CSV table of C-alpha atoms in Angstrom, one decimal:
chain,number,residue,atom,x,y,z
A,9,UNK,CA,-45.6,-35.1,31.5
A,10,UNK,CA,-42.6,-36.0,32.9
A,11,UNK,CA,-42.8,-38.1,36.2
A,12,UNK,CA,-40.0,-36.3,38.9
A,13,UNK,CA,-37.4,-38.4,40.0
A,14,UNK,CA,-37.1,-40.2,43.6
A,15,UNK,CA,-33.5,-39.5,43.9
A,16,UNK,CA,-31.5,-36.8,42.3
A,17,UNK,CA,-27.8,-36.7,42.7
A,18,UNK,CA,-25.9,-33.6,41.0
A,19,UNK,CA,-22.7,-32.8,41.1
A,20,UNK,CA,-21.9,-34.8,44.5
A,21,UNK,CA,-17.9,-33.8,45.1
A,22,UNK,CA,-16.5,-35.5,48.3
A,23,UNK,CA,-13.3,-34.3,49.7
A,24,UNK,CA,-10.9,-35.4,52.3
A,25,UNK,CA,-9.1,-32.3,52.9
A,26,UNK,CA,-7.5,-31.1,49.5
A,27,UNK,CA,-8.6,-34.5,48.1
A,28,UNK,CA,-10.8,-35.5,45.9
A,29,UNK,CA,-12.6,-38.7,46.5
A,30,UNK,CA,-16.1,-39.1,44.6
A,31,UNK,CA,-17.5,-37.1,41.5
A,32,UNK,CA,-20.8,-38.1,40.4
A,33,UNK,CA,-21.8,-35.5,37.5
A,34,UNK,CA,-25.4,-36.9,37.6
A,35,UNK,CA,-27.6,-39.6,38.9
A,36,UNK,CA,-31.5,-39.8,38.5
A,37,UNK,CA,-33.5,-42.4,39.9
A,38,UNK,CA,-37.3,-43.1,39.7
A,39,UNK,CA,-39.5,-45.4,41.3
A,40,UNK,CA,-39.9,-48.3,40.6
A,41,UNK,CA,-36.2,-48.2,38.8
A,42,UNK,CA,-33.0,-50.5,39.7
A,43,UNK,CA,-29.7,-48.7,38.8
A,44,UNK,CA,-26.2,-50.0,39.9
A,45,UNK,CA,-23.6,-48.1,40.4
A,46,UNK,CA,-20.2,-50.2,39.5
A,47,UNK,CA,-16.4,-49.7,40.3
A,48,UNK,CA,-13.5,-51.2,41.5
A,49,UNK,CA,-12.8,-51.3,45.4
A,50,UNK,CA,-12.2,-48.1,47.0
A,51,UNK,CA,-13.4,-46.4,44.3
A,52,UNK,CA,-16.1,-44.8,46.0
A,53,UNK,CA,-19.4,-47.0,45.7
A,54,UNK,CA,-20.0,-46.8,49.1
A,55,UNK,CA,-18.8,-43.9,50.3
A,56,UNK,CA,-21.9,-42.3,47.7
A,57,UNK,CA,-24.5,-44.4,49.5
A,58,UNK,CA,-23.4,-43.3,52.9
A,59,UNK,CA,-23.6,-39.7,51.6
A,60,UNK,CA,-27.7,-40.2,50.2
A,61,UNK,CA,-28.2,-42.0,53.9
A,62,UNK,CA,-26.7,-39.0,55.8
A,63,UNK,CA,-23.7,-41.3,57.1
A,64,UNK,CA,-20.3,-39.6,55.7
A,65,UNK,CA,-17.9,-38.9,58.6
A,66,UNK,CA,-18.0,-35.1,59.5
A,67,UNK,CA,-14.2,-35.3,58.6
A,68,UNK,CA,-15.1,-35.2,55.0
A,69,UNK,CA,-16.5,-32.3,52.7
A,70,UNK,CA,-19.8,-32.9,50.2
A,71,UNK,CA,-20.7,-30.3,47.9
A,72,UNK,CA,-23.3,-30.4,45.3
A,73,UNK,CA,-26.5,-31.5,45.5
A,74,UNK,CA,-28.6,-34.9,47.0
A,75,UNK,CA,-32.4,-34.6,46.2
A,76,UNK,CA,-35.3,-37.6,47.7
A,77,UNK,CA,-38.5,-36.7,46.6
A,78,UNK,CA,-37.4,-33.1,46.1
A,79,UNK,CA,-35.7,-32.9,49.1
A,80,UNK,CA,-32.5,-31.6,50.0
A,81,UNK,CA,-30.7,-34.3,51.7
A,82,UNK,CA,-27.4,-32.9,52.3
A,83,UNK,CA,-28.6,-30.1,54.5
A,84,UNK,CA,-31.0,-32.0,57.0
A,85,UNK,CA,-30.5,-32.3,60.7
A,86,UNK,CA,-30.2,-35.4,62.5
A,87,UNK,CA,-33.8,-35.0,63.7
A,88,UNK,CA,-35.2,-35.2,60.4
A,89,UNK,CA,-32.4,-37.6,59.6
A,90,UNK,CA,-34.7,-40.3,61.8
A,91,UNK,CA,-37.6,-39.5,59.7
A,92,UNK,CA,-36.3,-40.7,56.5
A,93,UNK,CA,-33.6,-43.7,57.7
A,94,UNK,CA,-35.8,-46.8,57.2
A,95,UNK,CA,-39.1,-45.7,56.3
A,96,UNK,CA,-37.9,-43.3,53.6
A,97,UNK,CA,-34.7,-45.1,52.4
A,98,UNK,CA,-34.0,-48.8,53.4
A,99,UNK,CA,-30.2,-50.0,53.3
A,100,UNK,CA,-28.6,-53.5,53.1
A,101,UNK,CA,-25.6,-53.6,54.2
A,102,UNK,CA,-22.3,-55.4,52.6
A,103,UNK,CA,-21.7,-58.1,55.5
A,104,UNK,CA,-24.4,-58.8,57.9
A,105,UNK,CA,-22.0,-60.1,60.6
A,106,UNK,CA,-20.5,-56.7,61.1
A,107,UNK,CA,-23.9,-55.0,60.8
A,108,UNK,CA,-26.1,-57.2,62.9
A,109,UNK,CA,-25.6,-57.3,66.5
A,110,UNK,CA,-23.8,-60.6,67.2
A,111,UNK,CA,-24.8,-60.5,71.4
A,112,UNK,CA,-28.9,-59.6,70.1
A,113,UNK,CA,-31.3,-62.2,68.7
A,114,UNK,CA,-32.2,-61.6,65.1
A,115,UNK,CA,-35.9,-61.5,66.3
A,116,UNK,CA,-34.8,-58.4,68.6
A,117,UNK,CA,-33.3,-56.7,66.2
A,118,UNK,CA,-36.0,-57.0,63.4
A,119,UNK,CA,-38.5,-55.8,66.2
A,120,UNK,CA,-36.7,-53.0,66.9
A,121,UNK,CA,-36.2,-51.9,63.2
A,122,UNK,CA,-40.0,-52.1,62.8
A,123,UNK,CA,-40.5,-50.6,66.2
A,124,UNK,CA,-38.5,-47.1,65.3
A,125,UNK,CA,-41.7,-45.9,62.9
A,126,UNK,CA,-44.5,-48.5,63.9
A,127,UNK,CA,-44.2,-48.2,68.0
A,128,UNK,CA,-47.1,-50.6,68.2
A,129,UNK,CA,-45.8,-54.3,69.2
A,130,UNK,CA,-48.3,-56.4,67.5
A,131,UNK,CA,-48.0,-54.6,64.5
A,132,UNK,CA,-44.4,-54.4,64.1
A,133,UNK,CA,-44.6,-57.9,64.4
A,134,UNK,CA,-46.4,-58.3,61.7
A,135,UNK,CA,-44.4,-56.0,59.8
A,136,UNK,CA,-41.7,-58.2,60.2
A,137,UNK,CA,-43.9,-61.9,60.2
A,138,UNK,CA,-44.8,-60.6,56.2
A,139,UNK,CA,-41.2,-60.1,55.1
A,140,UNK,CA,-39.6,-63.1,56.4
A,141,UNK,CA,-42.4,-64.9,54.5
A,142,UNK,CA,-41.8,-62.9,51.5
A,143,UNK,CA,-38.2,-63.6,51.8
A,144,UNK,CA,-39.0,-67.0,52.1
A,145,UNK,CA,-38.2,-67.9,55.4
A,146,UNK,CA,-41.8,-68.6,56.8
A,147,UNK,CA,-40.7,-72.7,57.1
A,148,UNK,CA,-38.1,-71.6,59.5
A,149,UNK,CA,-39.6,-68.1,61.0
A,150,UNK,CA,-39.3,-69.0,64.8
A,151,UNK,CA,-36.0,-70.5,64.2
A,152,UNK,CA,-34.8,-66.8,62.6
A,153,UNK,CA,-36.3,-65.2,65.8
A,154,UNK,CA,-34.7,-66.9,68.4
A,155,UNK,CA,-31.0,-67.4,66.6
A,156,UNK,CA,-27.8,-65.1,67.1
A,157,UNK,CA,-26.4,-64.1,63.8
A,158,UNK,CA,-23.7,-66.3,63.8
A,159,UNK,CA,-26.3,-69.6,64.2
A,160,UNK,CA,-27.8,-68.5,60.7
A,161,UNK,CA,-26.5,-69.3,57.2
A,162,UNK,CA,-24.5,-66.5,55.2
A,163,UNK,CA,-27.9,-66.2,52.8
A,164,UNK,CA,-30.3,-66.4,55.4
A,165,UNK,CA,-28.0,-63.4,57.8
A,166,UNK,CA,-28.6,-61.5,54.7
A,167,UNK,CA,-32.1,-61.8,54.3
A,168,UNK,CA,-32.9,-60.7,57.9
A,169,UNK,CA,-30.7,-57.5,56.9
A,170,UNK,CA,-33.0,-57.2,53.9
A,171,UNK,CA,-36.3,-57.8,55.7
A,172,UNK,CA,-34.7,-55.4,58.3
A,173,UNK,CA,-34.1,-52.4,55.6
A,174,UNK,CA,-37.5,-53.3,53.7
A,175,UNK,CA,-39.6,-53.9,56.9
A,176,UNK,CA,-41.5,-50.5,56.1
A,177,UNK,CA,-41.9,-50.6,52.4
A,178,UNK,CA,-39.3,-47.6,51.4
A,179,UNK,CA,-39.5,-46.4,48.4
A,180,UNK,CA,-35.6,-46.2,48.1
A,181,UNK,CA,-33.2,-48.7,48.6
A,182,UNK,CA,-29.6,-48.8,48.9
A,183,UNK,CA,-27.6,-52.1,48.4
A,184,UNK,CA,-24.1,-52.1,49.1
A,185,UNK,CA,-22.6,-55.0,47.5
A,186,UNK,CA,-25.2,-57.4,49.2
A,187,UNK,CA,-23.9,-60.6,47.7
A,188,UNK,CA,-19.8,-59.7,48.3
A,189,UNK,CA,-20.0,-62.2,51.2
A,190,UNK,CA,-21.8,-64.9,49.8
A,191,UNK,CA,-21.2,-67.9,47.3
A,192,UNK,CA,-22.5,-67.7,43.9
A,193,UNK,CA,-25.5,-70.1,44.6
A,194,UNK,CA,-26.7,-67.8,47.2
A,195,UNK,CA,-25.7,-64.6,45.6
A,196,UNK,CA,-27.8,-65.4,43.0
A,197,UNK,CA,-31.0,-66.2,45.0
A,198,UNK,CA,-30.4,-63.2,46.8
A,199,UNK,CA,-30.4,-60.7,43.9
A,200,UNK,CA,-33.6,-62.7,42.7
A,201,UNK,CA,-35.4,-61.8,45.9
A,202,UNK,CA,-34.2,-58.2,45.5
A,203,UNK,CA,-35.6,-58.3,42.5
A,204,UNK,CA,-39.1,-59.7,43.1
A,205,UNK,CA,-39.2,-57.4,46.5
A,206,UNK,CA,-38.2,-54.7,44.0
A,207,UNK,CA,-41.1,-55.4,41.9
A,208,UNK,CA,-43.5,-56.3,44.5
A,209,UNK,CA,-43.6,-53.8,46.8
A,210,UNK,CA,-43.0,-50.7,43.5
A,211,UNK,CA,-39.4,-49.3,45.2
A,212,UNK,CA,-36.6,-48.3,43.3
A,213,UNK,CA,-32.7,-49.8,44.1
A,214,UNK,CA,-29.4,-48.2,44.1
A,215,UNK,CA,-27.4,-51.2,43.9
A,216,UNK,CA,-23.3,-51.2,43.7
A,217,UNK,CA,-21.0,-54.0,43.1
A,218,UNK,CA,-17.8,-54.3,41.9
A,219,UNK,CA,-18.6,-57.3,40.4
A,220,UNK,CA,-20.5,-57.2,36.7
């Protein structure tokens, strides 16, 4: 027997008025599964990962059809919407400095990821204790919780992001050109740790890059 796809993307049309902007025919994704998604810039990459997250502008048109777990994603309100960002589907974002909150400790803001589906403090915290240390950042832990994001290193802003969008275990994550920002040292420790997280904790990635 066949096992049902995680995600289930078919024929996803975005349009800006009379234009076209993405056409994905087909995408399946099951757990456990890393797919990437590759194009030059302003292709679309990202505007498909915004689309599976629920965060296209209302200004553009989607047709077709976004499945998670059998479930139409395209339709959902906002209310469900806060079921599924985070503990459903996880996303890392392309440059931590314009996606962290540069006036919030990191500590704060990994708290308050944790905090949206686990409202109890003790365990949120540690929630977010066991990813640092399975980012590898349990040497300098305290030091991550009480710095802004501009007193941390390019690969360690990225890794809070990533303990931020896997603090709940999702099954689904979306990576949008995580390593962009970084050098090549760093990019290539980072999509290691995606990897092993990917392995570890069993969820599947949608990663895009324009880079092979």
């Amino acid at each position: 027997m066949t096992t049902p796809a995680l995600l289930t993307i078919q024929d996803l049309r975005i349009h800006a008025g009379s234009t076209s902007l993405v056409h994905l025919p087909l995408l399946e994704l099951h757990a456990g599964e890393l797919h990437g998604i590759i194009g030059e810039s302003g292709s679309g990459k990202s505007l498909t990962l915004f689309t599976v997250l629920g965060l296209i502008s209302p200004q553009l048109t989607v047709t077709g059809s976004v499945q998670f777990q059998g479930q139409e994603l395209t339709t959902l309100s906002p209310k469900l919407w806060q079921t599924i960002r985070g503990k459903a589907i996880g996303m890392v974002f392309q440059e931590p400095m314009s996606a962290l909150n540069p006036q919030m400790r990191c500590g704060k803001q990994l708290l308050e990821s944790a905090r949206i589906h686990e409202p109890d403090l003790n365990k949120a915290q540690a929630l977010v204790d066991k990813k640092l240390d399975q980012l590898g950042l349990s040497e300098i832990k305290e030091r991550i919780m009480q710095a802004y994001p501009h007193q941390l290193s390019g690969g360690q802003r990225q890794r809070v992001m990533i303990a931020m969008a896997c603090v709940h275990e999702p099954p689904l994550i979306l990576a949008d050109e995580p390593t962009t920002a970084l050098d090549v040292t760093i990019q290539s420790q980072i999509l290691a740790l995606i990897r092993e997280l990917q392995r570890e904790i069993g969820m599947a990635v949608l990663f895009i890059t324009h880079d092979m």
